[in-house]
Amino acid sequence: DGLPSFANEIGMAGLNMALAIAAIVGTNYVCSMVGLSNTVTIILQFLVALVLPRIIAPFFAKKIVGSPAPPVKDLQIFQGSEVELGNGKVTVVEFWATWCPPCRKSIPHLNSIFDKYKSKDVQIIGISSESDKTIKAFCDKNKEVAPKYTIGLDTTGSVSRGYPVEGIPAAFVIDKKGIVAWQGHPMSDMEQAINDALKSES
């Protein structure tokens, strides 16, 4: 289960590792040039390797804001109903997995958004590449924090391949016309993006 999303995670992990190695080598060179002690060099290498990937990696992320949203069809609907983009409603498309701690942490926030905006023409679909058996086991075990919104299963990866999902959770706000209005982590400024999309002309 979760192979397409896991592959995306591996890709980002590889990028971060390459950046960290480059940071270590570069820091070592600079420290040796200025004659810093080994202890100071090691501390600086650690700090640079920790910070640099976080600064640079976002620049490698593909952005699709302003483009027509890829369709979310051909999904197995685990709960809720099929979601149509560009139907006069604002849609949140979120990619997640049960094995992903940040994804699980985002669910209560998404549930809160769902409860707050479900009467305001906002729909949410959480898309996982896992099987219905895996999702059911997770929901049964975590009933108090299980998603309330639509869950779609993308076991073939056909939908996730249309979105630049470098890591999960990843969310996309689609406006009333089916255009991607925002992308990012669901617990960042997604709610503001939803409000902006609701105010835009239909």
CSV table of C-alpha atoms in Angstrom, one decimal:
chain,number,residue,atom,x,y,z
A,1,ASP,CA,0.0,0.0,0.0
A,2,GLY,CA,1.0,3.6,-0.5
A,3,LEU,CA,3.7,3.0,-3.1
A,4,PRO,CA,3.1,6.2,-5.3
A,5,SER,CA,3.1,8.4,-2.2
A,6,PHE,CA,6.0,6.5,-0.7
A,7,ALA,CA,8.0,7.0,-4.0
A,8,ASN,CA,7.4,10.8,-3.8
A,9,GLU,CA,8.6,10.7,-0.2
A,10,ILE,CA,11.8,8.9,-1.3
A,11,GLY,CA,12.4,11.5,-4.0
A,12,MET,CA,12.3,14.3,-1.5
A,13,ALA,CA,14.4,12.4,1.0
A,14,GLY,CA,17.0,11.9,-1.7
A,15,LEU,CA,17.0,15.6,-2.5
A,16,ASN,CA,17.3,16.6,1.1
A,17,MET,CA,20.2,14.1,1.6
A,18,ALA,CA,22.1,15.5,-1.4
A,19,LEU,CA,21.6,19.0,-0.1
A,20,ALA,CA,22.8,17.9,3.4
A,21,ILE,CA,25.9,16.2,2.0
A,22,ALA,CA,26.7,19.3,-0.1
A,23,ALA,CA,26.3,21.5,2.9
A,24,ILE,CA,28.6,19.3,5.0
A,25,VAL,CA,31.3,19.3,2.3
A,26,GLY,CA,31.0,23.0,1.6
A,27,THR,CA,31.1,23.9,5.3
A,28,ASN,CA,34.2,21.7,5.9
A,29,TYR,CA,36.0,23.5,3.1
A,30,VAL,CA,35.2,27.0,4.3
A,31,CYS,CA,36.1,26.1,7.9
A,32,SER,CA,39.4,24.6,6.9
A,33,MET,CA,40.2,27.7,4.8
A,34,VAL,CA,39.6,30.0,7.8
A,35,GLY,CA,41.3,27.7,10.3
A,36,LEU,CA,38.4,26.9,12.6
A,37,SER,CA,38.8,24.0,15.1
A,38,ASN,CA,37.3,20.6,14.4
A,39,THR,CA,34.7,21.0,17.1
A,40,VAL,CA,33.4,24.3,15.7
A,41,THR,CA,33.5,22.8,12.2
A,42,ILE,CA,31.4,19.8,13.2
A,43,ILE,CA,28.8,22.1,14.9
A,44,LEU,CA,28.6,24.4,11.9
A,45,GLN,CA,28.3,21.4,9.6
A,46,PHE,CA,25.4,20.0,11.6
A,47,LEU,CA,23.6,23.4,11.7
A,48,VAL,CA,24.1,24.1,7.9
A,49,ALA,CA,23.1,20.5,7.0
A,50,LEU,CA,19.9,20.9,9.1
A,51,VAL,CA,18.9,24.3,7.8
A,52,LEU,CA,20.0,24.4,4.1
A,53,PRO,CA,17.6,21.7,2.8
A,54,ARG,CA,14.7,23.4,4.4
A,55,ILE,CA,15.6,26.6,2.6
A,56,ILE,CA,16.4,25.3,-0.8
A,57,ALA,CA,14.0,22.3,-1.2
A,58,PRO,CA,10.9,24.4,-1.7
A,59,PHE,CA,12.4,26.0,-4.8
A,60,PHE,CA,12.5,22.5,-6.4
A,61,ALA,CA,8.8,22.0,-5.8
A,62,LYS,CA,6.7,22.3,-8.9
A,63,LYS,CA,3.9,24.9,-8.6
A,64,ILE,CA,0.6,24.5,-10.4
A,65,VAL,CA,-1.2,27.5,-8.9
A,66,GLY,CA,-3.1,29.3,-11.7
A,67,SER,CA,-3.4,26.2,-13.8
A,68,PRO,CA,-6.5,24.0,-14.4
A,69,ALA,CA,-6.7,21.4,-11.7
A,70,PRO,CA,-6.0,17.8,-12.8
A,71,PRO,CA,-9.2,15.8,-12.5
A,72,VAL,CA,-9.8,13.6,-9.5
A,73,LYS,CA,-11.7,10.9,-11.3
A,74,ASP,CA,-11.3,7.1,-11.4
A,75,LEU,CA,-11.0,7.0,-7.6
A,76,GLN,CA,-12.5,4.3,-5.5
A,77,ILE,CA,-14.7,6.3,-3.1
A,78,PHE,CA,-14.2,4.9,0.4
A,79,GLN,CA,-16.6,7.4,2.1
A,80,GLY,CA,-18.6,10.3,0.9
A,81,SER,CA,-19.5,10.9,-2.7
A,82,GLU,CA,-17.6,11.6,-5.9
A,83,VAL,CA,-16.1,15.1,-6.2
A,84,GLU,CA,-16.3,17.2,-9.3
A,85,LEU,CA,-13.9,20.1,-9.7
A,86,GLY,CA,-15.0,23.4,-11.2
A,87,ASN,CA,-18.7,22.9,-10.4
A,88,GLY,CA,-19.2,26.2,-8.7
A,89,LYS,CA,-17.8,24.9,-5.4
A,90,VAL,CA,-14.4,25.4,-3.8
A,91,THR,CA,-12.6,22.1,-3.4
A,92,VAL,CA,-9.7,21.1,-1.1
A,93,VAL,CA,-7.8,18.1,-2.6
A,94,GLU,CA,-5.5,16.6,0.0
A,95,PHE,CA,-3.0,13.7,-0.4
A,96,TRP,CA,-2.4,11.7,2.8
A,97,ALA,CA,-1.6,8.2,4.1
A,98,THR,CA,-2.4,6.4,7.4
A,99,TRP,CA,1.3,5.7,8.0
A,100,CYS,CA,2.3,9.4,7.8
A,101,PRO,CA,2.3,11.1,11.3
A,102,PRO,CA,2.0,14.7,9.9
A,103,CYS,CA,-1.0,13.5,7.9
A,104,ARG,CA,-2.7,12.1,10.9
A,105,LYS,CA,-1.9,15.3,12.8
A,106,SER,CA,-3.6,17.3,10.0
A,107,ILE,CA,-6.9,15.4,10.1
A,108,PRO,CA,-8.5,17.2,13.1
A,109,HIS,CA,-7.7,20.5,11.3
A,110,LEU,CA,-9.3,19.3,8.1
A,111,ASN,CA,-12.3,18.0,10.0
A,112,SER,CA,-12.7,21.5,11.6
A,113,ILE,CA,-12.5,23.1,8.1
A,114,PHE,CA,-15.0,20.6,6.8
A,115,ASP,CA,-17.5,21.4,9.6
A,116,LYS,CA,-17.0,25.1,9.3
A,117,TYR,CA,-17.4,25.4,5.5
A,118,LYS,CA,-19.5,22.4,4.4
A,119,SER,CA,-22.6,24.7,4.2
A,120,LYS,CA,-20.6,27.3,2.2
A,121,ASP,CA,-20.1,25.3,-1.0
A,122,VAL,CA,-16.7,24.0,0.1
A,123,GLN,CA,-15.9,20.3,-0.4
A,124,ILE,CA,-12.9,18.3,0.8
A,125,ILE,CA,-11.5,15.1,-0.6
A,126,GLY,CA,-8.6,13.2,1.1
A,127,ILE,CA,-6.8,11.0,-1.4
A,128,SER,CA,-4.7,8.0,-0.3
A,129,SER,CA,-2.9,5.4,-2.4
A,130,GLU,CA,-3.7,2.8,0.3
A,131,SER,CA,-6.3,0.0,0.1
A,132,ASP,CA,-9.8,0.2,1.5
A,133,LYS,CA,-8.8,-2.4,4.1
A,134,THR,CA,-6.0,-0.2,5.4
A,135,ILE,CA,-8.2,2.9,5.5
A,136,LYS,CA,-11.0,1.0,7.3
A,137,ALA,CA,-8.7,-0.4,9.9
A,138,PHE,CA,-7.3,3.1,10.5
A,139,CYS,CA,-10.8,4.7,10.8
A,140,ASP,CA,-12.1,2.0,13.0
A,141,LYS,CA,-9.2,2.3,15.4
A,142,ASN,CA,-9.2,6.1,15.4
A,143,LYS,CA,-12.9,6.9,15.3
A,144,GLU,CA,-12.6,10.2,17.2
A,145,VAL,CA,-10.1,11.6,14.7
A,146,ALA,CA,-11.0,9.8,11.5
A,147,PRO,CA,-11.7,12.0,8.5
A,148,LYS,CA,-15.3,13.3,8.2
A,149,TYR,CA,-14.9,14.4,4.6
A,150,THR,CA,-14.8,12.3,1.4
A,151,ILE,CA,-12.0,9.8,1.1
A,152,GLY,CA,-10.9,8.6,-2.3
A,153,LEU,CA,-8.5,5.7,-3.0
A,154,ASP,CA,-5.9,6.2,-5.7
A,155,THR,CA,-4.4,2.7,-5.6
A,156,THR,CA,-3.0,3.0,-9.2
A,157,GLY,CA,-1.5,6.5,-8.6
A,158,SER,CA,-3.3,7.9,-11.7
A,159,VAL,CA,-4.6,10.9,-9.8
A,160,SER,CA,-1.6,11.7,-7.6
A,161,ARG,CA,0.6,11.7,-10.7
A,162,GLY,CA,-1.3,14.7,-12.0
A,163,TYR,CA,-0.4,16.8,-8.9
A,164,PRO,CA,3.1,17.8,-7.8
A,165,VAL,CA,3.1,15.9,-4.5
A,166,GLU,CA,6.7,15.9,-3.4
A,167,GLY,CA,5.7,14.9,0.1
A,168,ILE,CA,2.6,14.3,2.2
A,169,PRO,CA,0.4,15.8,3.5
A,170,ALA,CA,0.0,18.0,0.5
A,171,ALA,CA,-3.1,20.1,-0.1
A,172,PHE,CA,-4.5,22.1,-3.1
A,173,VAL,CA,-7.3,24.6,-3.0
A,174,ILE,CA,-9.3,24.5,-6.3
A,175,ASP,CA,-11.5,27.5,-7.0
A,176,LYS,CA,-15.1,27.5,-8.4
A,177,LYS,CA,-13.8,27.4,-12.0
A,178,GLY,CA,-11.6,24.5,-11.4
A,179,ILE,CA,-8.3,26.5,-11.2
A,180,VAL,CA,-5.7,25.7,-8.6
A,181,ALA,CA,-5.7,28.7,-6.3
A,182,TRP,CA,-3.3,27.5,-3.7
A,183,GLN,CA,-1.0,24.6,-2.8
A,184,GLY,CA,0.9,23.8,0.4
A,185,HIS,CA,0.7,22.1,3.7
A,186,PRO,CA,-2.9,21.7,5.0
A,187,MET,CA,-2.0,23.3,8.3
A,188,SER,CA,-0.4,26.4,6.9
A,189,ASP,CA,-2.5,29.2,5.4
A,190,MET,CA,-5.0,27.0,3.6
A,191,GLU,CA,-8.1,28.5,5.3
A,192,GLN,CA,-7.2,31.9,4.1
A,193,ALA,CA,-6.9,30.5,0.6
A,194,ILE,CA,-10.4,28.9,0.9
A,195,ASN,CA,-11.9,32.2,2.0
A,196,ASP,CA,-10.2,34.0,-0.9
A,197,ALA,CA,-11.5,31.4,-3.4
A,198,LEU,CA,-15.0,31.8,-2.0
A,199,LYS,CA,-14.9,35.5,-2.5
A,200,SER,CA,-13.7,35.2,-6.1
A,201,GLU,CA,-16.2,35.4,-9.0
A,202,SER,CA,-17.9,32.1,-9.9
